[in-house]
């Protein structure tokens, strides 16, 4: 019985390792084929900032055509603070629901794989507030420190 238990434990461990490896391989493939794009200030104009938490503005010019073109080569992941699970709901809807409704209204949801909070794994990032890092000297100069 002891040998049978050890054999089953080893089988279980090997099976779990194989499943984990498959998941890691899938994630790596997803990352190689994903572009993460910030929503506010890149897709949604966001001229009033947070304002009242709603998504109130029109699309930035060229958003539709750009998402359409990018989606032919890459999976698009939109990231936004609006998707923060700790953010209060607006009119009974989560931030993800609000973003998806806005995208649907502007016929762009079809280009987007998912909407997330936080920085997703991706090949490239497009963000209106990002600073391209080359070295610390130039980065500190860029942020006036």
Short mmCIF file of C-alpha atoms in Angstrom, two decimals:
data_model
loop_
_atom_site.label_atom_id
_atom_site.label_comp_id
_atom_site.label_asym_id
_atom_site.label_seq_id
_atom_site.Cartn_x
_atom_site.Cartn_y
_atom_site.Cartn_z
CA UNK A 1 0.00 0.00 0.00
CA UNK A 2 2.84 2.37 0.85
CA UNK A 3 4.35 1.82 -2.64
CA UNK A 4 0.98 2.43 -4.28
CA UNK A 5 0.58 5.69 -2.38
CA UNK A 6 4.08 6.81 -3.42
CA UNK A 7 3.37 5.88 -7.04
CA UNK A 8 0.10 7.82 -7.02
CA UNK A 9 1.77 10.83 -5.40
CA UNK A 10 4.54 10.81 -8.04
CA UNK A 11 1.96 10.51 -10.81
CA UNK A 12 -0.03 13.39 -9.33
CA UNK A 13 3.09 15.58 -9.03
CA UNK A 14 4.18 14.83 -12.62
CA UNK A 15 0.67 15.53 -13.92
CA UNK A 16 0.56 18.88 -12.10
CA UNK A 17 4.00 19.85 -13.40
CA UNK A 18 2.91 19.04 -16.96
CA UNK A 19 -0.27 21.12 -16.55
CA UNK A 20 1.70 24.06 -15.12
CA UNK A 21 4.18 23.87 -18.02
CA UNK A 22 1.32 23.91 -20.54
CA UNK A 23 -0.15 26.99 -18.84
CA UNK A 24 3.23 28.78 -18.80
CA UNK A 25 3.72 27.98 -22.50
CA UNK A 26 0.24 29.33 -23.26
CA UNK A 27 0.89 32.53 -21.31
CA UNK A 28 4.21 33.02 -23.07
CA UNK A 29 2.52 32.64 -26.47
CA UNK A 30 -0.17 35.11 -25.38
CA UNK A 31 2.47 37.63 -24.31
CA UNK A 32 4.30 37.32 -27.62
CA UNK A 33 1.09 38.11 -29.46
CA UNK A 34 -0.41 40.82 -27.20
CA UNK A 35 -0.27 44.58 -27.15
CA UNK A 36 -1.47 46.29 -23.98
CA UNK A 37 -3.11 49.67 -24.56
CA UNK A 38 -4.16 52.18 -21.92
CA UNK A 39 -7.81 53.16 -22.29
CA UNK A 40 -8.07 56.71 -20.89
CA UNK A 41 -6.01 59.21 -22.82
CA UNK A 42 -5.21 56.72 -25.60
CA UNK A 43 -8.61 55.42 -26.78
CA UNK A 44 -11.05 57.54 -24.74
CA UNK A 45 -10.26 61.27 -24.85
CA UNK A 46 -10.67 61.66 -21.06
CA UNK A 47 -10.57 65.46 -21.19
CA UNK A 48 -11.92 65.91 -17.62
CA UNK A 49 -9.78 63.23 -15.96
CA UNK A 50 -11.58 61.02 -13.43
CA UNK A 51 -14.47 63.52 -13.20
CA UNK A 52 -17.40 61.48 -11.82
CA UNK A 53 -16.12 58.03 -12.79
CA UNK A 54 -18.16 57.80 -15.97
CA UNK A 55 -16.78 57.42 -19.48
CA UNK A 56 -18.00 60.69 -20.88
CA UNK A 57 -15.81 61.62 -23.86
CA UNK A 58 -15.52 60.60 -27.48
CA UNK A 59 -12.78 58.47 -28.94
CA UNK A 60 -9.41 59.97 -29.75
CA UNK A 61 -9.09 60.50 -33.49
CA UNK A 62 -7.67 57.43 -35.21
CA UNK A 63 -8.54 55.01 -32.37
CA UNK A 64 -10.95 52.90 -34.40
CA UNK A 65 -8.65 52.53 -37.40
CA UNK A 66 -5.61 51.85 -35.21
CA UNK A 67 -7.32 49.18 -33.11
CA UNK A 68 -8.65 47.59 -36.29
CA UNK A 69 -5.16 47.47 -37.82
CA UNK A 70 -3.42 46.25 -34.64
CA UNK A 71 -6.05 43.54 -34.07
CA UNK A 72 -5.15 41.91 -37.38
CA UNK A 73 -1.69 41.03 -35.99
CA UNK A 74 -1.97 41.16 -32.20
CA UNK A 75 -4.40 40.42 -29.38
CA UNK A 76 -5.37 43.73 -27.78
CA UNK A 77 -5.60 44.00 -24.01
CA UNK A 78 -6.91 47.32 -22.73
CA UNK A 79 -5.74 48.27 -19.25
CA UNK A 80 -7.45 50.90 -17.15
CA UNK A 81 -7.75 52.06 -13.56
CA UNK A 82 -11.50 51.97 -14.16
CA UNK A 83 -11.29 48.16 -13.98
CA UNK A 84 -9.93 48.25 -10.41
CA UNK A 85 -12.14 45.85 -8.43
CA UNK A 86 -12.00 48.22 -5.44
CA UNK A 87 -13.37 51.11 -7.49
CA UNK A 88 -16.98 52.01 -6.68
CA UNK A 89 -19.59 50.99 -9.20
CA UNK A 90 -21.12 53.69 -11.35
CA UNK A 91 -24.87 53.32 -11.86
CA UNK A 92 -24.57 49.71 -10.68
CA UNK A 93 -21.90 48.78 -13.23
CA UNK A 94 -18.25 47.90 -12.78
CA UNK A 95 -15.51 49.78 -14.57
CA UNK A 96 -14.97 46.85 -16.93
CA UNK A 97 -18.68 46.89 -17.83
CA UNK A 98 -18.56 50.66 -18.43
CA UNK A 99 -15.49 50.38 -20.67
CA UNK A 100 -16.99 47.47 -22.63
CA UNK A 101 -20.28 49.38 -23.10
CA UNK A 102 -18.36 52.42 -24.36
CA UNK A 103 -16.31 50.26 -26.74
CA UNK A 104 -19.50 48.59 -28.03
CA UNK A 105 -21.14 52.00 -28.54
CA UNK A 106 -18.12 53.05 -30.64
CA UNK A 107 -17.99 49.67 -32.45
CA UNK A 108 -14.49 48.90 -31.07
CA UNK A 109 -15.21 46.03 -28.68
CA UNK A 110 -14.76 43.58 -31.57
CA UNK A 111 -11.04 44.48 -31.68
CA UNK A 112 -10.37 43.99 -27.96
CA UNK A 113 -9.53 40.65 -26.37
CA UNK A 114 -10.12 41.81 -22.81
CA UNK A 115 -10.21 44.77 -20.42
CA UNK A 116 -8.09 44.50 -17.28
CA UNK A 117 -6.86 46.42 -14.28
CA UNK A 118 -3.14 46.58 -13.73
CA UNK A 119 -0.37 46.08 -16.22
CA UNK A 120 -0.88 42.87 -18.20
CA UNK A 121 1.89 40.79 -19.74
CA UNK A 122 2.39 41.94 -23.32
CA UNK A 123 4.95 42.40 -26.07
CA UNK A 124 4.37 46.19 -26.22
CA UNK A 125 2.64 48.85 -24.14
CA UNK A 126 0.91 51.96 -25.44
CA UNK A 127 0.28 54.47 -22.67
CA UNK A 128 -0.12 58.25 -22.74
CA UNK A 129 1.69 58.68 -19.42
CA UNK A 130 4.54 56.27 -20.01
CA UNK A 131 8.18 57.27 -20.05
CA UNK A 132 10.41 55.19 -22.27
CA UNK A 133 13.26 53.88 -20.17
CA UNK A 134 16.72 53.96 -21.72
CA UNK A 135 18.82 54.77 -18.67
CA UNK A 136 18.31 56.32 -15.24
CA UNK A 137 20.07 59.59 -16.01
CA UNK A 138 17.69 60.44 -18.87
CA UNK A 139 14.69 59.10 -16.95
CA UNK A 140 15.38 61.32 -13.94
CA UNK A 141 15.80 64.30 -16.26
CA UNK A 142 12.47 63.47 -17.93
CA UNK A 143 10.62 63.54 -14.61
CA UNK A 144 12.51 66.62 -13.37
CA UNK A 145 14.19 64.95 -10.40
#
